[in-house]
PDB file of C-alpha atoms in Angstrom:
ATOM      1  CA  MET O 222      -5.312 -13.881  -9.301  1.00  0.00           C
ATOM      2  CA  SER O 223      -3.164 -11.278 -11.021  1.00  0.00           C
ATOM      3  CA  ALA O 224      -1.334  -8.748  -8.551  1.00  0.00           C
ATOM      4  CA  PRO O 225      -2.269  -5.442  -8.669  1.00  0.00           C
ATOM      5  CA  GLN O 226      -1.087  -2.375 -10.528  1.00  0.00           C
ATOM      6  CA  PRO O 227       0.594  -0.110  -8.743  1.00  0.00           C
ATOM      7  CA  HIS O 228      -1.975   2.982  -7.460  1.00  0.00           C
ATOM      8  CA  ILE O 229      -1.049   6.261  -7.847  1.00  0.00           C
ATOM      9  CA  LEU O 230      -2.426   9.535  -6.250  1.00  0.00           C
ATOM     10  CA  VAL O 231      -2.883  12.637  -8.377  1.00  0.00           C
ATOM     11  CA  VAL O 232      -3.450  16.009  -6.800  1.00  0.00           C
ATOM     12  CA  ASP O 233      -4.209  18.263  -8.672  1.00  0.00           C
ATOM     13  CA  ASP O 234      -6.847  21.257  -8.288  1.00  0.00           C
ATOM     14  CA  ASP O 235      -7.401  21.474 -11.803  1.00  0.00           C
ATOM     15  CA  PRO O 236     -10.181  19.163 -12.834  1.00  0.00           C
ATOM     16  CA  LEU O 237      -9.072  18.864 -16.679  1.00  0.00           C
ATOM     17  CA  MET O 238      -5.636  17.933 -15.963  1.00  0.00           C
ATOM     18  CA  ARG O 239      -6.621  15.386 -13.676  1.00  0.00           C
ATOM     19  CA  GLU O 240      -8.618  13.253 -16.063  1.00  0.00           C
ATOM     20  CA  LEU O 241      -5.837  14.219 -18.831  1.00  0.00           C
ATOM     21  CA  ILE O 242      -2.905  12.582 -16.289  1.00  0.00           C
ATOM     22  CA  GLY O 243      -5.277   9.634 -14.673  1.00  0.00           C
ATOM     23  CA  ASP O 244      -6.710   8.623 -18.248  1.00  0.00           C
ATOM     24  CA  TYR O 245      -2.743   8.681 -19.976  1.00  0.00           C
ATOM     25  CA  LEU O 246      -2.058   6.630 -17.247  1.00  0.00           C
ATOM     26  CA  VAL O 247      -4.388   3.983 -16.195  1.00  0.00           C
ATOM     27  CA  GLU O 248      -4.235   3.293 -20.663  1.00  0.00           C
ATOM     28  CA  SER O 249      -0.382   2.127 -19.152  1.00  0.00           C
ATOM     29  CA  GLY O 250      -1.480   0.053 -16.862  1.00  0.00           C
ATOM     30  CA  LEU O 251      -1.375   1.062 -13.820  1.00  0.00           C
ATOM     31  CA  ARG O 252      -4.714   2.120 -11.236  1.00  0.00           C
ATOM     32  CA  VAL O 253      -5.512   6.093 -10.106  1.00  0.00           C
ATOM     33  CA  SER O 254      -7.329   7.424  -7.619  1.00  0.00           C
ATOM     34  CA  SER O 255      -7.192  11.437  -7.618  1.00  0.00           C
ATOM     35  CA  ALA O 256      -7.738  14.617  -5.358  1.00  0.00           C
ATOM     36  CA  GLU O 257      -7.779  18.502  -5.696  1.00  0.00           C
ATOM     37  CA  GLY O 258      -6.191  19.372  -2.064  1.00  0.00           C
ATOM     38  CA  GLY O 259      -5.619  17.839   1.218  1.00  0.00           C
ATOM     39  CA  THR O 260      -8.952  17.192   2.318  1.00  0.00           C
ATOM     40  CA  GLY O 261      -9.373  14.693  -0.710  1.00  0.00           C
ATOM     41  CA  MET O 262      -5.556  13.554  -0.486  1.00  0.00           C
ATOM     42  CA  ASP O 263      -6.150  12.025   3.125  1.00  0.00           C
ATOM     43  CA  ARG O 264      -9.050  10.277   2.635  1.00  0.00           C
ATOM     44  CA  ILE O 265      -7.482   8.939   0.455  1.00  0.00           C
ATOM     45  CA  LEU O 266      -4.377   8.159   2.035  1.00  0.00           C
ATOM     46  CA  ARG O 267      -6.205   6.848   4.843  1.00  0.00           C
ATOM     47  CA  ASP O 268      -8.667   4.525   3.029  1.00  0.00           C
ATOM     48  CA  GLU O 269      -5.889   3.237   0.260  1.00  0.00           C
ATOM     49  CA  VAL O 270      -2.801   1.786  -0.920  1.00  0.00           C
ATOM     50  CA  ILE O 271      -1.057   4.200  -2.676  1.00  0.00           C
ATOM     51  CA  ASP O 272       2.331   3.892  -4.411  1.00  0.00           C
ATOM     52  CA  LEU O 273       3.130   7.059  -5.401  1.00  0.00           C
ATOM     53  CA  VAL O 274       1.712  10.665  -5.123  1.00  0.00           C
ATOM     54  CA  LEU O 275       1.956  12.965  -8.210  1.00  0.00           C
ATOM     55  CA  LEU O 276       1.230  16.362  -6.140  1.00  0.00           C
ATOM     56  CA  ASP O 277       0.918  20.088  -8.299  1.00  0.00           C
ATOM     57  CA  LEU O 278       2.656  22.937  -5.784  1.00  0.00           C
ATOM     58  CA  ARG O 279       0.672  25.655  -7.649  1.00  0.00           C
ATOM     59  CA  LEU O 280      -3.399  24.969  -6.230  1.00  0.00           C
ATOM     60  CA  GLU O 281      -5.137  27.620  -5.701  1.00  0.00           C
ATOM     61  CA  GLU O 282      -7.077  27.615  -2.093  1.00  0.00           C
ATOM     62  CA  GLU O 283      -3.623  25.566  -0.403  1.00  0.00           C
ATOM     63  CA  ASP O 284      -0.387  26.013  -0.375  1.00  0.00           C
ATOM     64  CA  GLY O 285       0.749  22.638  -2.078  1.00  0.00           C
ATOM     65  CA  MET O 286       4.553  22.743  -0.296  1.00  0.00           C
ATOM     66  CA  GLN O 287       3.275  22.270   2.609  1.00  0.00           C
ATOM     67  CA  LEU O 288       0.909  19.467   1.817  1.00  0.00           C
ATOM     68  CA  ALA O 289       3.969  17.930   0.366  1.00  0.00           C
ATOM     69  CA  ARG O 290       5.982  18.431   3.766  1.00  0.00           C
ATOM     70  CA  HIS O 291       3.624  17.117   5.609  1.00  0.00           C
ATOM     71  CA  LEU O 292       2.635  13.758   3.594  1.00  0.00           C
ATOM     72  CA  ARG O 293       5.828  13.157   3.775  1.00  0.00           C
ATOM     73  CA  GLU O 294       5.949  13.649   8.150  1.00  0.00           C
ATOM     74  CA  ARG O 295       3.912  10.877   8.276  1.00  0.00           C
ATOM     75  CA  MET O 296       4.872   8.458   5.518  1.00  0.00           C
ATOM     76  CA  ASP O 297       7.177   6.713   3.311  1.00  0.00           C
ATOM     77  CA  VAL O 298       5.588   6.825   0.083  1.00  0.00           C
ATOM     78  CA  PRO O 299       7.296   8.272  -3.114  1.00  0.00           C
ATOM     79  CA  LEU O 300       6.349  11.735  -3.861  1.00  0.00           C
ATOM     80  CA  ILE O 301       6.965  13.360  -7.641  1.00  0.00           C
ATOM     81  CA  ILE O 302       6.431  17.133  -7.936  1.00  0.00           C
ATOM     82  CA  VAL O 303       5.284  18.922 -10.199  1.00  0.00           C
ATOM     83  CA  THR O 304       6.141  22.615 -10.742  1.00  0.00           C
ATOM     84  CA  GLY O 305       5.630  25.594 -13.478  1.00  0.00           C
ATOM     85  CA  MET O 306       8.810  26.064 -15.754  1.00  0.00           C
ATOM     86  CA  ARG O 307       9.657  29.530 -14.057  1.00  0.00           C
ATOM     87  CA  ASP O 308       9.502  28.150 -10.232  1.00  0.00           C
ATOM     88  CA  GLU O 309      13.268  26.554  -9.715  1.00  0.00           C
ATOM     89  CA  ALA O 310      12.900  27.277  -5.868  1.00  0.00           C
ATOM     90  CA  ASP O 311       9.274  25.377  -5.782  1.00  0.00           C
ATOM     91  CA  ARG O 312      11.820  22.526  -7.178  1.00  0.00           C
ATOM     92  CA  VAL O 313      14.848  23.296  -5.144  1.00  0.00           C
ATOM     93  CA  MET O 314      12.474  23.442  -1.824  1.00  0.00           C
ATOM     94  CA  GLY O 315      10.641  20.295  -3.317  1.00  0.00           C
ATOM     95  CA  LEU O 316      13.755  18.031  -3.403  1.00  0.00           C
ATOM     96  CA  GLU O 317      15.086  19.331  -0.102  1.00  0.00           C
ATOM     97  CA  ILE O 318      11.415  18.144   1.307  1.00  0.00           C
ATOM     98  CA  ALA O 319      13.404  14.405  -0.136  1.00  0.00           C
ATOM     99  CA  ALA O 320      10.643  14.879  -2.866  1.00  0.00           C
ATOM    100  CA  ASP O 321      11.677  11.699  -5.384  1.00  0.00           C
ATOM    101  CA  ASP O 322      11.429  13.468  -8.240  1.00  0.00           C
ATOM    102  CA  TYR O 323       9.211  16.500 -10.319  1.00  0.00           C
ATOM    103  CA  VAL O 324       8.322  17.254 -13.918  1.00  0.00           C
ATOM    104  CA  THR O 325       8.133  20.820 -14.936  1.00  0.00           C
ATOM    105  CA  LYS O 326       4.511  22.285 -16.682  1.00  0.00           C
ATOM    106  CA  PRO O 327       3.808  21.038 -19.790  1.00  0.00           C
ATOM    107  CA  PHE O 328       5.228  17.889 -19.382  1.00  0.00           C
ATOM    108  CA  SER O 329       4.273  15.286 -22.229  1.00  0.00           C
ATOM    109  CA  ASN O 330       2.984  12.230 -20.944  1.00  0.00           C
ATOM    110  CA  ARG O 331       5.146   9.845 -21.435  1.00  0.00           C
ATOM    111  CA  GLU O 332       7.736  11.921 -19.636  1.00  0.00           C
ATOM    112  CA  LEU O 333       4.765  11.713 -17.153  1.00  0.00           C
ATOM    113  CA  LEU O 334       5.465   7.714 -17.078  1.00  0.00           C
ATOM    114  CA  ALA O 335       8.707   7.120 -17.323  1.00  0.00           C
ATOM    115  CA  ARG O 336       9.290   9.626 -14.118  1.00  0.00           C
ATOM    116  CA  VAL O 337       6.806   7.711 -12.381  1.00  0.00           C
ATOM    117  CA  ARG O 338       7.719   4.114 -13.376  1.00  0.00           C
ATOM    118  CA  ALA O 339      11.794   4.816 -12.541  1.00  0.00           C
ATOM    119  CA  VAL O 340      10.541   6.409  -8.621  1.00  0.00           C
ATOM    120  CA  LEU O 341       8.921   3.095  -8.400  1.00  0.00           C
ATOM    121  CA  ARG O 342      11.698   1.205  -9.638  1.00  0.00           C
ATOM    122  CA  ARG O 343      13.801   2.784  -6.949  1.00  0.00           C
ATOM    123  CA  TYR O 344      11.532   2.949  -4.132  1.00  0.00           C
ATOM    124  CA  HIS O 345      11.036  -1.421  -5.059  1.00  0.00           C
ATOM    125  CA  ALA O 346      15.370  -1.491  -4.817  1.00  0.00           C
ATOM    126  CA  LYS O 347      15.199   0.364  -1.599  1.00  0.00           C
ATOM    127  CA  GLN O 348      12.552  -1.650  -0.290  1.00  0.00           C
ATOM    128  CA  ALA O 349      14.024  -5.403  -1.513  1.00  0.00           C
ATOM    129  CA  ALA O 350      16.527  -3.902   0.972  1.00  0.00           C
ATOM    130  CA  THR O 351      15.767  -2.507   3.695  1.00  0.00           C
ATOM    131  CA  ALA O 352      12.487  -5.392   4.153  1.00  0.00           C
ATOM    132  CA  LEU O 353      14.822  -7.795   6.291  1.00  0.00           C
ATOM    133  CA  LEU O 354      15.206  -4.871   9.255  1.00  0.00           C
ATOM    134  CA  ARG O 355      14.196  -5.696  12.242  1.00  0.00           C
ATOM    135  CA  GLY O 356      11.431  -3.479  13.801  1.00  0.00           C
ATOM    136  CA  ALA O 357      10.510  -1.699  10.479  1.00  0.00           C
ATOM    137  CA  LYS O 358       6.977  -0.643  10.218  1.00  0.00           C
ATOM    138  CA  ARG O 359       4.629  -1.600   7.245  1.00  0.00           C
ATOM    139  CA  ARG O 360       1.862  -0.209   5.803  1.00  0.00           C
ATOM    140  CA  ALA O 361       0.237  -2.485   3.914  1.00  0.00           C
ATOM    141  CA  TYR O 362       1.542  -6.128   1.697  1.00  0.00           C
ATOM    142  CA  ARG O 363      -0.176  -7.392  -1.223  1.00  0.00           C
ATOM    143  CA  PHE O 364       0.109 -10.885  -2.629  1.00  0.00           C
ATOM    144  CA  ALA O 365      -1.954 -13.436  -4.561  1.00  0.00           C
ATOM    145  CA  GLY O 366      -4.230 -10.206  -5.930  1.00  0.00           C
ATOM    146  CA  TRP O 367      -5.384  -9.624  -2.327  1.00  0.00           C
ATOM    147  CA  GLU O 368      -4.330  -6.205  -0.352  1.00  0.00           C
ATOM    148  CA  PHE O 369      -4.314  -5.572   2.890  1.00  0.00           C
ATOM    149  CA  ASN O 370      -3.307  -2.156   4.285  1.00  0.00           C
ATOM    150  CA  ALA O 371      -2.374  -2.759   7.961  1.00  0.00           C
ATOM    151  CA  TRP O 372      -2.590   1.160   8.610  1.00  0.00           C
ATOM    152  CA  ALA O 373      -6.409   1.429   7.763  1.00  0.00           C
ATOM    153  CA  ARG O 374      -7.130  -2.257   8.426  1.00  0.00           C
ATOM    154  CA  HIS O 375      -8.620  -3.024   5.377  1.00  0.00           C
ATOM    155  CA  LEU O 376      -8.366  -5.823   2.858  1.00  0.00           C
ATOM    156  CA  THR O 377      -9.586  -5.797   0.268  1.00  0.00           C
ATOM    157  CA  ASN O 378     -10.166  -8.678  -2.125  1.00  0.00           C
ATOM    158  CA  PRO O 379      -8.812  -9.053  -6.319  1.00  0.00           C
ATOM    159  CA  GLN O 380     -11.778  -8.086  -7.434  1.00  0.00           C
ATOM    160  CA  GLY O 381     -11.551  -4.530  -5.345  1.00  0.00           C
ATOM    161  CA  GLU O 382     -14.032  -5.397  -2.559  1.00  0.00           C
ATOM    162  CA  ARG O 383     -13.655  -4.951   0.996  1.00  0.00           C
ATOM    163  CA  VAL O 384     -13.896  -8.032   3.133  1.00  0.00           C
ATOM    164  CA  ALA O 385     -14.109  -6.916   7.114  1.00  0.00           C
ATOM    165  CA  LEU O 386     -11.204  -8.835   9.736  1.00  0.00           C
ATOM    166  CA  SER O 387     -11.841  -9.672  13.231  1.00  0.00           C
ATOM    167  CA  ASN O 388      -9.025  -8.253  15.894  1.00  0.00           C
ATOM    168  CA  SER O 389      -7.991 -11.487  16.008  1.00  0.00           C
ATOM    169  CA  GLU O 390      -8.241 -12.323  11.903  1.00  0.00           C
ATOM    170  CA  PHE O 391      -6.127  -8.837  11.043  1.00  0.00           C
ATOM    171  CA  ASN O 392      -3.333  -9.308  13.673  1.00  0.00           C
ATOM    172  CA  LEU O 393      -3.140 -13.908  12.422  1.00  0.00           C
ATOM    173  CA  LEU O 394      -3.480 -12.125   9.161  1.00  0.00           C
ATOM    174  CA  LEU O 395      -0.417  -9.953   9.815  1.00  0.00           C
ATOM    175  CA  ALA O 396       1.680 -12.793  11.799  1.00  0.00           C
ATOM    176  CA  PHE O 397       1.853 -14.148   8.143  1.00  0.00           C
ATOM    177  CA  CYS O 398       2.632 -10.960   5.914  1.00  0.00           C
ATOM    178  CA  GLU O 399       5.442 -10.633   8.002  1.00  0.00           C
ATOM    179  CA  ALA O 400       6.617 -14.279   8.245  1.00  0.00           C
ATOM    180  CA  PRO O 401       5.347 -15.301   4.329  1.00  0.00           C
ATOM    181  CA  GLN O 402       6.780 -18.962   2.888  1.00  0.00           C
ATOM    182  CA  ARG O 403       8.082 -20.052   7.247  1.00  0.00           C
ATOM    183  CA  VAL O 404       6.740 -22.490   9.104  1.00  0.00           C
ATOM    184  CA  LEU O 405       4.946 -21.117  11.821  1.00  0.00           C
ATOM    185  CA  SER O 406       4.112 -23.520  15.358  1.00  0.00           C
ATOM    186  CA  ARG O 407       1.127 -22.941  17.277  1.00  0.00           C
ATOM    187  CA  ASP O 408       2.596 -21.173  19.848  1.00  0.00           C
ATOM    188  CA  GLN O 409       4.478 -19.206  17.486  1.00  0.00           C
ATOM    189  CA  LEU O 410       1.475 -17.783  15.770  1.00  0.00           C
ATOM    190  CA  LEU O 411      -0.203 -17.892  19.382  1.00  0.00           C
ATOM    191  CA  ASP O 412       2.438 -14.668  20.078  1.00  0.00           C
ATOM    192  CA  LEU O 413       3.013 -13.299  16.917  1.00  0.00           C
ATOM    193  CA  SER O 414      -1.284 -12.740  17.062  1.00  0.00           C
ATOM    194  CA  ARG O 415      -2.006 -11.761  20.081  1.00  0.00           C
ATOM    195  CA  LEU O 416      -4.245 -13.584  21.505  1.00  0.00           C
ATOM    196  CA  HIS O 417      -4.312 -13.967  25.053  1.00  0.00           C
ATOM    197  CA  GLY O 418      -6.474 -13.435  28.192  1.00  0.00           C
ATOM    198  CA  ASP O 419     -10.197 -14.940  27.221  1.00  0.00           C
ATOM    199  CA  GLU O 420      -9.006 -15.494  23.412  1.00  0.00           C
ATOM    200  CA  ILE O 421      -6.787 -18.559  24.399  1.00  0.00           C
ATOM    201  CA  PHE O 422      -8.298 -22.417  24.628  1.00  0.00           C
ATOM    202  CA  ASP O 423      -7.629 -25.337  22.794  1.00  0.00           C
ATOM    203  CA  ARG O 424      -6.858 -26.027  19.172  1.00  0.00           C
ATOM    204  CA  SER O 425      -7.272 -21.524  19.334  1.00  0.00           C
ATOM    205  CA  ILE O 426      -5.269 -21.279  16.197  1.00  0.00           C
ATOM    206  CA  ASP O 427      -7.277 -23.825  14.729  1.00  0.00           C
ATOM    207  CA  VAL O 428     -10.488 -22.211  14.524  1.00  0.00           C
ATOM    208  CA  GLN O 429      -9.444 -18.629  13.450  1.00  0.00           C
ATOM    209  CA  ILE O 430      -7.206 -20.494  11.215  1.00  0.00           C
ATOM    210  CA  PHE O 431     -10.611 -21.736   9.832  1.00  0.00           C
ATOM    211  CA  ARG O 432     -11.780 -18.463   9.812  1.00  0.00           C
ATOM    212  CA  LEU O 433      -9.416 -16.648   7.649  1.00  0.00           C
ATOM    213  CA  ARG O 434      -9.490 -18.673   5.347  1.00  0.00           C
ATOM    214  CA  ARG O 435     -13.232 -18.284   4.635  1.00  0.00           C
ATOM    215  CA  LYS O 436     -13.023 -14.499   4.379  1.00  0.00           C
ATOM    216  CA  PHE O 437     -10.145 -15.878   1.424  1.00  0.00           C
ATOM    217  CA  GLY O 438     -13.014 -17.410  -0.589  1.00  0.00           C
ATOM    218  CA  ALA O 439     -14.241 -21.246  -1.114  1.00  0.00           C
ATOM    219  CA  ASP O 440     -11.994 -21.484  -4.416  1.00  0.00           C
ATOM    220  CA  ASP O 441      -8.537 -24.521  -4.311  1.00  0.00           C
ATOM    221  CA  GLU O 442      -6.572 -21.144  -5.197  1.00  0.00           C
ATOM    222  CA  SER O 443      -6.959 -19.447  -2.157  1.00  0.00           C
ATOM    223  CA  GLN O 444      -7.927 -22.447   0.406  1.00  0.00           C
ATOM    224  CA  LYS O 445      -3.868 -22.842  -0.420  1.00  0.00           C
ATOM    225  CA  LEU O 446      -2.888 -19.443   0.424  1.00  0.00           C
ATOM    226  CA  ILE O 447      -2.806 -21.102   4.582  1.00  0.00           C
ATOM    227  CA  ARG O 448      -0.959 -24.391   4.439  1.00  0.00           C
ATOM    228  CA  THR O 449      -1.356 -27.012   7.454  1.00  0.00           C
ATOM    229  CA  GLU O 450       2.018 -28.259   7.627  1.00  0.00           C
ATOM    230  CA  ARG O 451       0.676 -31.660   9.932  1.00  0.00           C
ATOM    231  CA  GLY O 452       2.493 -31.884  13.418  1.00  0.00           C
ATOM    232  CA  ALA O 453       3.974 -28.060  13.022  1.00  0.00           C
ATOM    233  CA  GLY O 454       2.286 -25.387  12.828  1.00  0.00           C
ATOM    234  CA  TYR O 455       0.827 -23.495   9.623  1.00  0.00           C
ATOM    235  CA  VAL O 456       2.471 -22.389   6.219  1.00  0.00           C
ATOM    236  CA  PHE O 457       0.931 -18.923   4.486  1.00  0.00           C
ATOM    237  CA  SER O 458       2.465 -19.468   1.405  1.00  0.00           C
ATOM    238  CA  ALA O 459       2.119 -16.386  -1.015  1.00  0.00           C
ATOM    239  CA  GLN O 460       5.043 -14.067  -2.350  1.00  0.00           C
ATOM    240  CA  VAL O 461       3.849 -11.222  -0.595  1.00  0.00           C
ATOM    241  CA  GLU O 462       5.227  -7.513  -1.642  1.00  0.00           C
ATOM    242  CA  VAL O 463       5.920  -5.371   1.825  1.00  0.00           C
ATOM    243  CA  LEU O 464       5.372  -1.831   1.425  1.00  0.00           C
ATOM    244  CA  ASN O 465       7.331   0.143   4.371  1.00  0.00           C
TER     245      ASN O 465
END
C-alpha cells in the first residue's frame, strides 16, 4: 500500500486557472482539490486532509486576505498566496499574516511546483522537530496508505473510500496513532482510548481491537497493522506521518 501523495487545495475564482494549475500539479504527482471561494475552501478543509493551500488574494466576490487570515486563525496548514505583479502591499500583508510563500502572476508552472515542494519540505521538517512535544494538537495521520482525519473523524482507505468508525474505534485508533510502534498494555489502551463506565467489561479491549482490525480489511497486510504481543498488549506497527 503506497502512501498518499500530498493534497493541495487551489482557491481561485477563475475556473480556467484552477484547471491549469490542478492539471499540472496532478501530472507532477500531487493530489488536487479546488474551490472558487471561501465556502468551498471551508467545506474541503472540513472534509479532507489538506497539506497546502494555494490562495489567490484577488477574488472577485470575496476578500482573499480575509480568507487567509481566517485560515491562519483556525489551523496550521502551509499557505502560499498568489498576488499580482504590482500588488506589493498584498505580498507584505500576506507575509505578515504568516503565509509561507507567495507567487506573483504571471508565473510558470515549474516555479509554482518548486515553491509548493519547498514549502512542504520546510513544513515537514518543522513537524518532525515538534512531533514529540507533549500536548501538540494533531489534525491528521497517514499510515500504510490510509488517512485518518482526527478533526473530521474520517478514516479513508488506500482506495479513497471512507470507512465508518464507532466512537470507541475512533478513540482506540487515535491512541495507536499517538504511540505507533510501541507496546501498549490493555490497561494503557483502556485509559488512552477513554473506554469507561458501561463500555468496560472483561477483555473489552480485545473486542475493540478485533472490530478495528476488521475495518482495515481481511488481507494480510491490513491485519499486520495491529500486532498482538502475547502477555504484553498490542503494537500499532505502521510508520505514522503526523500532520499538526
